[in-house]
PDB file of C-alpha atoms in Angstrom:
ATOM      1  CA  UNK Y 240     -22.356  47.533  21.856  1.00 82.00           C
ATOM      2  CA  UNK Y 241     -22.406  48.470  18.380  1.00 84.00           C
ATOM      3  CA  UNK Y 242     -25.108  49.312  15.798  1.00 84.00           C
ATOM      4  CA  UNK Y 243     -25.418  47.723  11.947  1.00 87.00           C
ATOM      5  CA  UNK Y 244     -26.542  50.801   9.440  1.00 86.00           C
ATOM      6  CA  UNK Y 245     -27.552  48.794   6.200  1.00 88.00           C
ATOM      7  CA  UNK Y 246     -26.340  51.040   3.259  1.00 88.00           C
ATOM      8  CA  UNK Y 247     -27.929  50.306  -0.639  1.00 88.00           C
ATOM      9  CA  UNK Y 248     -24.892  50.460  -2.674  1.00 90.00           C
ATOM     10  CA  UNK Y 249     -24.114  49.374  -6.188  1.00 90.00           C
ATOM     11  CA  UNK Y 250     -23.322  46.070  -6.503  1.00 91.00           C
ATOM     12  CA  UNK Y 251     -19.886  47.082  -7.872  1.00 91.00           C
ATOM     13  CA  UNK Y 252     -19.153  49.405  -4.748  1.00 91.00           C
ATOM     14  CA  UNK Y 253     -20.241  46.850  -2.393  1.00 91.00           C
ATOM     15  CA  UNK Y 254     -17.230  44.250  -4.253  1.00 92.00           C
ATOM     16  CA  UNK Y 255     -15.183  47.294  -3.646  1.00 92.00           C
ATOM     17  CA  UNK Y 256     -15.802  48.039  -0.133  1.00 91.00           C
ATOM     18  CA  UNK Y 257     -15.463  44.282   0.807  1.00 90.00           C
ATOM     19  CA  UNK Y 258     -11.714  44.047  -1.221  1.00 90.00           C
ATOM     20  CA  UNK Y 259     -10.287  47.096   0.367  1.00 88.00           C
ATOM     21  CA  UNK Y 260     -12.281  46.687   4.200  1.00 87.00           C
ATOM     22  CA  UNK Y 261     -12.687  42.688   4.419  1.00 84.00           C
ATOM     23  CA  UNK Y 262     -15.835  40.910   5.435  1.00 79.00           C
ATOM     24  CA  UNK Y 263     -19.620  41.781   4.739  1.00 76.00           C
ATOM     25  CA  UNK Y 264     -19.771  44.197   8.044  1.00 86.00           C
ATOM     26  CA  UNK Y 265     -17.787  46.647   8.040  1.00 87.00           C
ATOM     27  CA  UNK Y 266     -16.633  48.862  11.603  1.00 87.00           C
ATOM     28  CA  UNK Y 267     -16.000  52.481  11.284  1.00 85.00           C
ATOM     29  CA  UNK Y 268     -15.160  54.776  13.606  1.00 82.00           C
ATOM     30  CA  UNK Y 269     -14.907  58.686  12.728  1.00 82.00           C
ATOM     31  CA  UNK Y 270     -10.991  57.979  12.478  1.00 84.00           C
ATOM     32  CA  UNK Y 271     -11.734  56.530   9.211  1.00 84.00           C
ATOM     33  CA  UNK Y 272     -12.387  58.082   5.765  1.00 85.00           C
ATOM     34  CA  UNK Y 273     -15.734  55.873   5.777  1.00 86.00           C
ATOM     35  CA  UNK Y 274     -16.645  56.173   9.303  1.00 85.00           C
ATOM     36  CA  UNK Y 275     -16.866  59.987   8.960  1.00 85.00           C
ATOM     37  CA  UNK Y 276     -18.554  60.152   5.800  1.00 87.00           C
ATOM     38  CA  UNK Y 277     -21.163  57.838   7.235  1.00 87.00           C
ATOM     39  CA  UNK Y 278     -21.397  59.270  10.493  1.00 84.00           C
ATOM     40  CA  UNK Y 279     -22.069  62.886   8.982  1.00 86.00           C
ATOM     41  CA  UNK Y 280     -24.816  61.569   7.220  1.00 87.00           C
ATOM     42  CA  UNK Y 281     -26.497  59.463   9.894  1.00 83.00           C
ATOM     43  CA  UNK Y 282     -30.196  60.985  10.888  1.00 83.00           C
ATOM     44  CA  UNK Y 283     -32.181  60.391  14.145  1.00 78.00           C
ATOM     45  CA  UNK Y 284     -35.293  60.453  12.187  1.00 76.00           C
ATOM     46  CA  UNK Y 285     -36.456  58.951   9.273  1.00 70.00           C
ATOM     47  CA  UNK Y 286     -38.328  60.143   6.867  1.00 68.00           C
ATOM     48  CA  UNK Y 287     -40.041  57.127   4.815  1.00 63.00           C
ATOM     49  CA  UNK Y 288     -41.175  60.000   1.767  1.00 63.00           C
ATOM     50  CA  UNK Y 289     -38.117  61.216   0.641  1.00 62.00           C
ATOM     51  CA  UNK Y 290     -37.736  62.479  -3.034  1.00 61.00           C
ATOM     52  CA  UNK Y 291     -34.955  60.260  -4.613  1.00 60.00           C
ATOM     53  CA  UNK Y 292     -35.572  56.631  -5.757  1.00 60.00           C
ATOM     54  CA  UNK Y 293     -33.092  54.221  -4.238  1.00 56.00           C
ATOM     55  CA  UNK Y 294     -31.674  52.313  -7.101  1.00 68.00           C
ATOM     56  CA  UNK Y 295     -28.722  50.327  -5.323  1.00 67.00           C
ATOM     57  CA  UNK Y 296     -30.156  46.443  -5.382  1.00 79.00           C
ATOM     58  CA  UNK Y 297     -26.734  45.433  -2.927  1.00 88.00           C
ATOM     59  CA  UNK Y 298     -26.876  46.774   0.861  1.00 88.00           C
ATOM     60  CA  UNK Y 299     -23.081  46.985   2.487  1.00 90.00           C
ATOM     61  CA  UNK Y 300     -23.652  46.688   6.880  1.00 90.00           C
ATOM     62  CA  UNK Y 301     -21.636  49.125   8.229  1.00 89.00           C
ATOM     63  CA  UNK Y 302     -20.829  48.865  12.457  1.00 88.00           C
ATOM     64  CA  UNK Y 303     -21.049  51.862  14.407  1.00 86.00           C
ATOM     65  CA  UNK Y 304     -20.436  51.797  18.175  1.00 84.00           C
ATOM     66  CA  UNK Y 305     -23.158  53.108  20.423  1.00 81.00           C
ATOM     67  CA  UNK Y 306     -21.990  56.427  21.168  1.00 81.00           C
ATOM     68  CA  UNK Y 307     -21.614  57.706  17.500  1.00 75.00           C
ATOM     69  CA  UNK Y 308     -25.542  55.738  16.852  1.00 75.00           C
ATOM     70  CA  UNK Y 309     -26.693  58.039  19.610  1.00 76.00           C
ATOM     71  CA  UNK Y 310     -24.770  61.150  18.940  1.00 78.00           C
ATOM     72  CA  UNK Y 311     -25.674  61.016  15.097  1.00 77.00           C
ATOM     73  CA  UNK Y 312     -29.068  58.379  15.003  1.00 78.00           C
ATOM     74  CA  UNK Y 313     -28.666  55.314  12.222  1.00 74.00           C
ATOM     75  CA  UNK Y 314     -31.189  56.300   9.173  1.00 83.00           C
ATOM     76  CA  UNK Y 315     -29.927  57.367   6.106  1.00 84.00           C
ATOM     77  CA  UNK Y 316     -32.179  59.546   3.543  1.00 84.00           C
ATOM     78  CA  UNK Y 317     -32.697  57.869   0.166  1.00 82.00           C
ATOM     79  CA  UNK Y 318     -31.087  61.438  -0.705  1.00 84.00           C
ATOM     80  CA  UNK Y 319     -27.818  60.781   1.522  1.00 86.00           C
ATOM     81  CA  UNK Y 320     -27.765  56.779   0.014  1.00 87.00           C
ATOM     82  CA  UNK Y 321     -27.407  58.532  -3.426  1.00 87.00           C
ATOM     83  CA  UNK Y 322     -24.189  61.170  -1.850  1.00 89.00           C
ATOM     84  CA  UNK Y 323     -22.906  57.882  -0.323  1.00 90.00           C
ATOM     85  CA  UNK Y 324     -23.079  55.907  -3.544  1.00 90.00           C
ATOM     86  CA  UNK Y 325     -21.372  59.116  -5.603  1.00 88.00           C
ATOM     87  CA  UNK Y 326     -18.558  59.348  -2.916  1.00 90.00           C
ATOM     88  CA  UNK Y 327     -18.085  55.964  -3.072  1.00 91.00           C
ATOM     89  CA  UNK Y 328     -17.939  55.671  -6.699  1.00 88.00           C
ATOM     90  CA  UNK Y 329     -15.705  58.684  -7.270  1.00 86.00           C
ATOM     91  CA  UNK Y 330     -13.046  57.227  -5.337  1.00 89.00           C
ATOM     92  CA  UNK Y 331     -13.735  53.766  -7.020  1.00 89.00           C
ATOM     93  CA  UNK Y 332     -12.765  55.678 -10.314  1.00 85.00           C
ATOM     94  CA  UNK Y 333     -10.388  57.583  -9.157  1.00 84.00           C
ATOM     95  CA  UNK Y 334      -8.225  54.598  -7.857  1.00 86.00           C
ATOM     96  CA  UNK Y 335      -8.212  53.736 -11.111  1.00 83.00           C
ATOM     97  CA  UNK Y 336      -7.335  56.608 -13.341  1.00 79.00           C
ATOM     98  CA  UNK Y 337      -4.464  56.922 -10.911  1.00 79.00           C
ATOM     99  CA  UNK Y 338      -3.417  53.610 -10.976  1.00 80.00           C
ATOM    100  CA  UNK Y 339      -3.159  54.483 -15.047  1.00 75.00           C
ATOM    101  CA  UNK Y 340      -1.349  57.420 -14.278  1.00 71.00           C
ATOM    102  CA  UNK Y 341       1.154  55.798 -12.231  1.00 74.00           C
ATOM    103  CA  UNK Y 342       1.599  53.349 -14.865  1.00 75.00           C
ATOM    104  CA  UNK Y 343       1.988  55.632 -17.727  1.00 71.00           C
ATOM    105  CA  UNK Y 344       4.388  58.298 -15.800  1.00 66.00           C
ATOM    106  CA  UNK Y 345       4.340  60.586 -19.137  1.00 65.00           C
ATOM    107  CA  UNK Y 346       5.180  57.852 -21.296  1.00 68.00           C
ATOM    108  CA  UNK Y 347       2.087  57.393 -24.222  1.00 71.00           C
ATOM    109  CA  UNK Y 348       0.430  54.174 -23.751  1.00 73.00           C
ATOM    110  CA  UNK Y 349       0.382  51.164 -26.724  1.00 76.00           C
ATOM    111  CA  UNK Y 350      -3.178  50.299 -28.345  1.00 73.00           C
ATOM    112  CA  UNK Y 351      -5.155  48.794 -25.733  1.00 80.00           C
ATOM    113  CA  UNK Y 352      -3.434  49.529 -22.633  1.00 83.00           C
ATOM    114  CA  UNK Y 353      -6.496  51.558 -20.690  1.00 81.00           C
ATOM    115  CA  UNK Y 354      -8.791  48.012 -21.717  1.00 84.00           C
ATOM    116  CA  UNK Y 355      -6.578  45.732 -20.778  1.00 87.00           C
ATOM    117  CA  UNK Y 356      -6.072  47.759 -17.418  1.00 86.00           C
ATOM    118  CA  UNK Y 357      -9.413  48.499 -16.744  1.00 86.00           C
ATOM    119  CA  UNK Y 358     -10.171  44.536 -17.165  1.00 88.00           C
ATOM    120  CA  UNK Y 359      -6.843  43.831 -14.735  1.00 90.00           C
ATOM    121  CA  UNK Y 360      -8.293  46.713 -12.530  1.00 89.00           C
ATOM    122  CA  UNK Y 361     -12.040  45.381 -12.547  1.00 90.00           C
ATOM    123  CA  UNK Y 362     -10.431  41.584 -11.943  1.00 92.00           C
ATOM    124  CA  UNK Y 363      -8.644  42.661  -8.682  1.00 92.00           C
ATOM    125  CA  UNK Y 364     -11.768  43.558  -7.045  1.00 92.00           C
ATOM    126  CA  UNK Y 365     -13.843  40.718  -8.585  1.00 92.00           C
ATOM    127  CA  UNK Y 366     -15.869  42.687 -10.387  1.00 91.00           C
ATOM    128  CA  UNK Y 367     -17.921  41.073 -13.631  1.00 89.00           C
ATOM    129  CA  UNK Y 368     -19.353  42.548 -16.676  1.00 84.00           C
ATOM    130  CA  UNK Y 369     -22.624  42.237 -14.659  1.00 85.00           C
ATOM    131  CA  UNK Y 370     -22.320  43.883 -12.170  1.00 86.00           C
ATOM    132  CA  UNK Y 371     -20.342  47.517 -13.954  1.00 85.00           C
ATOM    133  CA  UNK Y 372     -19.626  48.032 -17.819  1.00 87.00           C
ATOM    134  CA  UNK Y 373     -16.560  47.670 -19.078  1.00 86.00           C
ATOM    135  CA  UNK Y 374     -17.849  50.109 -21.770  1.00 87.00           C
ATOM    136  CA  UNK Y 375     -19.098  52.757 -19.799  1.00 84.00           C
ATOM    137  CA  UNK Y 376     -16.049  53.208 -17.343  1.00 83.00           C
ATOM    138  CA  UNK Y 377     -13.931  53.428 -20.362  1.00 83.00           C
ATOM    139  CA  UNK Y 378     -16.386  56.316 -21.465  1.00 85.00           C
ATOM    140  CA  UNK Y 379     -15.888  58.057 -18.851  1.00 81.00           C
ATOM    141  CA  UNK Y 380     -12.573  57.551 -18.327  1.00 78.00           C
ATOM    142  CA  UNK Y 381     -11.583  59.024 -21.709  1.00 78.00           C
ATOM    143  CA  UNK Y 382     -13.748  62.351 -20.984  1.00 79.00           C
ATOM    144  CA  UNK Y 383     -12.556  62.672 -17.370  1.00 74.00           C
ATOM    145  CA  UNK Y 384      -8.744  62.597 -19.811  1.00 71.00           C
ATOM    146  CA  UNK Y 385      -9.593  64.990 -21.823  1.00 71.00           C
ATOM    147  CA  UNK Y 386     -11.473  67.460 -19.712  1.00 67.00           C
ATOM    148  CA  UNK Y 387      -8.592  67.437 -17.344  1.00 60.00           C
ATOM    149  CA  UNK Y 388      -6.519  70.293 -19.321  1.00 52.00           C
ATOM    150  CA  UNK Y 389      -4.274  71.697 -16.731  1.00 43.00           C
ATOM    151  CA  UNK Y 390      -2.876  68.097 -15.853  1.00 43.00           C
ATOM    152  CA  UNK Y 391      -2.157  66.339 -19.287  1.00 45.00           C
ATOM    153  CA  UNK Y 392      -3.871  64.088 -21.225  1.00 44.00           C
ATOM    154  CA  UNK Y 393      -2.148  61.045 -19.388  1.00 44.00           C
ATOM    155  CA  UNK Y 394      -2.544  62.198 -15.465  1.00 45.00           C
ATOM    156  CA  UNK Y 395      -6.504  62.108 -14.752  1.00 41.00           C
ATOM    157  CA  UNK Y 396      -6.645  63.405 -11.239  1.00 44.00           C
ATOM    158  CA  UNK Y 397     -10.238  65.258 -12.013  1.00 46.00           C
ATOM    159  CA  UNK Y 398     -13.558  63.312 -11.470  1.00 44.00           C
ATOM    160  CA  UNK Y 399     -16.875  64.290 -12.452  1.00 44.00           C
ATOM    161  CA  UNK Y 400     -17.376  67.296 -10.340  1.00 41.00           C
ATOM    162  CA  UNK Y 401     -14.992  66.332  -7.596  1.00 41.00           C
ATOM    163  CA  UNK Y 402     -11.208  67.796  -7.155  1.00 41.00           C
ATOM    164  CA  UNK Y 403      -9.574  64.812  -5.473  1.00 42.00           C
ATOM    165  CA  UNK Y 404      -6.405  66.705  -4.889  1.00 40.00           C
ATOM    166  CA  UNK Y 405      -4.379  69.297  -7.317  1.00 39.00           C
ATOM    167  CA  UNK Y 406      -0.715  69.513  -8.121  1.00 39.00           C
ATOM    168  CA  UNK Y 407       0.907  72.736  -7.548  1.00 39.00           C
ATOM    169  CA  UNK Y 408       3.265  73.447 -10.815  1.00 35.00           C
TER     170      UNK Y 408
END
């Protein structure tokens, strides 16, 4: 028997979870980078006054077998939505400054290349002007560039506050 947890994502997350997991409900298991996020987060009780405002309009279902929904309960906070929806769009990003840096390899891209590839990179997972701005991801992709000083201005591997994974030189 398994268990749906209904999580309020961004509608550009929940695109993203659907290209890379298939289908609108998704299983995890705590083998699974998802599952054990989730499942850390899970809480047996629910408190209906918490202090942060869910602002996610998209919910993503996520399947949890019995065992794990009665070893960890299936409420989330409104406080661990908003960790789930900043894991989940830290690794959204940071697919895609490494798919730049791949790209680039050292090499100093041409006028336009990071639009055109955040369009190409936005198109892949069906995402519209709508639902994440262009604008805005381009933003912050040039600051995460630039703060990242220890990697090169064309290897992003730094996001926000999260250290995905360091190279040792």
């Amino acid at each position: 028997m398994e268990f749906e947890v209904k999580v309020p994502v961004k509608p550009h997350l929940k695109k993203f979870l659907i290209k890379i997991y298939g289908g609108d409900a998704i299983r995890v298991n705590k083998k699974d980078m998802m599952g054990v996020i989730l499942m850390s987060l899970l809480e047996k009780n629910h408190d209906p006054h918490s202090k942060y405002i869910n602002r996610p309009v998209d919910t993503v279902s996520f399947m949890i077998g019995e065992f794990y929904s009665k070893r960890s309960g299936f409420f989330l906070s409104n406080y661990n939505v908003a960790l789930i929806n900043n894991f989940l769009d830290s690794i959204f990003r940071y697919m895609f400054y490494d798919s730049v840096a791949k790209k680039l390899l050292g090499t100093e891209p041409d006028k336009g290349f990071y639009k055109s590839e955040a369009r190409a990179f936005l198109q892949y997972y069906d995402i519209s002007e709508d639902d994440f701005s262009l604008a805005s991801f381009l933003k912050d992709f040039y600051r995460a560039r630039k703060e990242d000083k220890n990697l090169g201005a064309n290897c992003p591997l730094k996001i926000g506050r999260f250290q995905l994974y360091s190279r040792e030189k």
